[in-house]
Backbone as a ProteinNet text record, in pm:
[ID]
protein_1_A
[PRIMARY]
AGVKQACVRIWSEGRTACVAVEDAGVGMVPAARRQGFGLLALQERLEHLGGTLEIQSTHGGGTTVVATVPLRSAETEKRTP
[TERTIARY]
-3633.7	-3688.7	-3804.1	-3900.9	-4013.6	-4106.3	-4108.2	-4191.1	-4322.1	-4431.5	-4563.3	-4616.4	-4558.4	-4607.2	-4492.7	-4488.6	-4388.7	-4457	-4397	-4449.6	-4345.5	-4389.1	-4302.3	-4353.1	-4264.3	-4299.5	-4208.9	-4265.6	-4190.4	-4228.4	-4125.7	-4151.2	-4031.4	-4045.9	-3934.4	-3910	-3783.4	-3742.8	-3659.6	-3720.5	-3650.1	-3617.2	-3489	-3443.2	-3393	-3444.5	-3402.9	-3523.7	-3512.3	-3615.6	-3577.4	-3677.1	-3652.9	-3746.6	-3695.1	-3774.6	-3737.7	-3838.7	-3816	-3895.3	-3831.6	-3897.8	-3881.1	-3993.8	-3993	-4065.5	-4010.7	-4080.4	-4067.9	-4146.2	-4143.7	-4093.1	-3997	-3941.5	-3844.7	-3757	-3664	-3542.7	-3527.9	-3414.4	-3288.8	-3180.4	-3052.4	-2945.7	-2856.4	-2737.4	-2637.7	-2547.7	-2456.6	-2377.8	-2333.9	-2256.6	-2339.1	-2469.8	-2556.1	-2563.7	-2541.2	-2546.1	-2431.4	-2324.3	-2208	-2207.1	-2305.3	-2311.9	-2383.7	-2334.8	-2397.9	-2364.5	-2423.5	-2391.5	-2512.4	-2631.1	-2751.4	-2749	-2733.2	-2732.6	-2607.2	-2494.5	-2370.4	-2380.7	-2433.7	-2450.5	-2546.2	-2654.5	-2750.2	-2683.9	-2607.3	-2538.9	-2440.3	-2364.3	-2267.6	-2336.9	-2446.7	-2520.4	-2574.7	-2631.7	-2685.2	-2574.3	-2460.3	-2349	-2296.6	-2294.2	-2251	-2341	-2466.9	-2563.5	-2569.8	-2486.6	-2488.1	-2586.8	-2636.5	-2735.4	-2677.2	-2767	-2726.6	-2816.5	-2766.5	-2845.7	-2822.8	-2931	-2923.4	-3002.8	-2942.7	-3008.7	-3013.4	-3133.6	-3152.6	-3220.5	-3157	-3214.1	-3178.5	-3274.5	-3254.9	-3288.3	-3196.7	-3223.7	-3352.4	-3451.3	-3580.9	-3677.3	-3633.8	-3718.7	-3745.8	-3716.8	-3748	-3634.5	-3657.8	-3556	-3619.9	-3546.6	-3585.7	-3468.7	-3495.7	-3395.1	-3444.3	-3359.1	-3395.3	-3292.4	-3340	-3255.2	-3290.8	-3187	-3208.8	-3124.7	-3173.8	-3100	-3141.7	-3043.5	-3078.5	-3160.7	-3257.9	-3337.6	-3264.5	-3275.3	-3213.4	-3323	-3295.1	-3390.8	-3368.5	-3465.7	-3452.5	-3334.8	-3310.6	-3199.1	-3065.1	-3055.7	-2933.5	-2909.8	-3014.8	-3002.6	-2947.9	-2985.3	-2937.5	-2787.8	-2735.8	-2594.7	-2506.3	-2564.9	-2487.5	-2482.7	-2359.8	-2351.3	-2389.4
1917	1783.2	1786.2	1704.2	1694.1	1813.5	1887	2007.4	1975	2012.2	1995.3	2126.8	2237.1	2367.6	2468.3	2561.1	2667.6	2798	2907.5	3040	3112.9	3171.3	3250	3393.4	3486.5	3628.3	3700.3	3791.2	3871	4016.9	4102.9	4244.8	4325.6	4456.8	4543.2	4640.3	4677.3	4778.6	4880.2	4991.8	5090.2	5030.6	5024.5	4971.6	4828	4753	4615	4522.1	4413.4	4309.4	4204.7	4156.4	4059.9	3940.3	3821.8	3699.6	3622.1	3579.4	3497.9	3369.1	3259.5	3129	3078.8	3051.8	3005.5	2872.3	2782.4	2656.6	2619.9	2524.2	2475.6	2331.5	2302.9	2167.6	2138.1	2043.9	1998.6	2089	2188.3	2278.6	2215.4	2291.2	2242.7	2261.6	2167.5	2186.5	2263	2342.5	2424.6	2346.4	2226.3	2148	2114.7	2099.5	2064.6	2178.3	2300.9	2415.6	2411.3	2341.6	2337.3	2214.4	2125.9	2008.2	2044.4	1992.8	2021.9	2161.8	2199.5	2328.3	2419	2374.8	2454.5	2590.7	2595	2722.9	2803	2735.7	2804	2870.7	2799	2855.5	2974.5	2963	3072.9	3194.5	3172	3281.9	3350.6	3272.8	3331.1	3412.4	3362.5	3436.4	3568.2	3563.4	3685.3	3786.1	3740.3	3830.5	3892.8	3816.2	3868.4	3984.2	3978.6	4083.5	4194.5	4183.4	4283.1	4252.3	4129.6	4090.1	4007.9	3952.4	3872.6	3750.1	3653.4	3536.8	3514.8	3513.8	3494.6	3370.8	3283	3159.9	3156.9	3143.2	3127.5	2993.5	2909.4	2777.1	2727.5	2662.2	2600.6	2453.6	2368	2224.5	2194.3	2143.3	2113.9	2231.4	2347.5	2465.4	2534.9	2472.2	2532.4	2616.3	2666.8	2742.5	2861.4	2972.5	3090.3	3128.8	3142.3	3184.8	3315.7	3419.1	3549.6	3587.7	3614.5	3658.3	3801.5	3882.9	4019.9	4046.7	4133.8	4172.9	4314.9	4399.4	4535.7	4535.1	4623.9	4641.3	4735.6	4708.9	4795	4866.1	4987.7	5061.3	5025.1	5053.8	5028.8	5107.7	5227.7	5311.2	5245.7	5187	5116.8	4997.6	4923.5	4807	4843	4960.7	5004.6	5032	5081.7	5116.8	5000.2	4893.5	4780.9	4669.6	4631.1	4522.9	4388.2
11269.5	11284.1	11383.5	11361.6	11453.7	11450.6	11340.7	11331.8	11261.9	11325.5	11264.4	11212.2	11258.7	11218.9	11228.1	11133.7	11134.2	11096	11133.9	11103.2	11019	10907.9	10821.8	10820.9	10851.1	10849.7	10749.9	10672.6	10576.8	10600.1	10612.9	10635.4	10586.3	10590.3	10555.7	10669.6	10684.5	10781.6	10704.9	10670.6	10589.1	10453.8	10420.3	10291.6	10305	10402.6	10426.2	10424.4	10347.7	10347.7	10452	10525.8	10633.1	10617.7	10646.8	10646.5	10772	10847	10966.6	10954.8	10989.8	10995	11136.7	11203	11341.5	11351.4	11431.4	11457	11604	11644.9	11782.3	11783.7	11697	11686.9	11800	11776.1	11879.7	11893.3	11805.3	11813	11756.4	11760.3	11708.8	11814.7	11824.2	11906.5	11819.7	11879.1	11798.8	11693.4	11721.6	11624.9	11500.9	11515.9	11402.8	11301.5	11345.8	11255.2	11155	11189	11101.1	11010.7	11025	10939.4	10810.4	10700.4	10572.4	10525.4	10412.6	10352.9	10335.2	10370.2	10346.8	10412.6	10544.4	10615.2	10584.3	10568.7	10535.3	10397.9	10299.8	10165.2	10168.3	10243.1	10254.3	10317.8	10424.3	10491.6	10397.2	10322	10228.7	10119.3	10067.5	9964.4	10017.9	10137.8	10198.1	10224.7	10277.5	10304.5	10174.9	10067.1	9937.3	9892	9929.6	9894.8	9999.5	10105.2	10211.5	10321.9	10326.6	10425.7	10539.1	10619.6	10735.8	10750.4	10825.4	10863.8	11012.2	11087.9	11232.7	11269.3	11350	11391.9	11543.7	11596.7	11740.9	11762.3	11842.8	11865	12003.5	12064	12194	12180.4	12222.3	12213.6	12290.7	12218.7	12278.6	12277.8	12223.6	12231	12100	11988.3	11859.2	11803.7	11683.3	11610.9	11541.1	11539.7	11463.3	11373.5	11244.8	11147.8	11087.3	11093.6	11039.2	10933.2	10812.4	10702.6	10667.7	10644	10600.3	10476.1	10390.6	10270.3	10232.2	10196.2	10155.4	10027.3	10021.9	9901	9806.8	9679.2	9578.9	9500.7	9463	9381.3	9235.6	9152.6	9008.9	8952.5	9003.6	8958.1	8993.9	9112.2	9152.8	9063.3	9029.1	8942.9	8805.2	8755.4	8624.2	8625.2	8740	8749.9	8789.7	8850	8899.7	8795.2	8752.6	8651.9	8708.4
[MASK]
+++++++++++++++++++++++++++++++++++++++++++++++++++++++++++++++++++++++++++++++++

């Protein structure tokens, strides 16, 4: 909330794809992270794929969300149903 600008970064680390979204908004209090299903659903999907979701937020100091997911090779895709 209250965000006028955000930064999105996408990179890879070895066989892992990473996405970070950072803003300088009002931040989140810990209880707000458990309201709704958006972040929870994203975290569950990433974990199902072997990835992670990390949220760093300070009330009044913005939020950074980092998602990671292992990359699969074309050969792995052929073997995985």
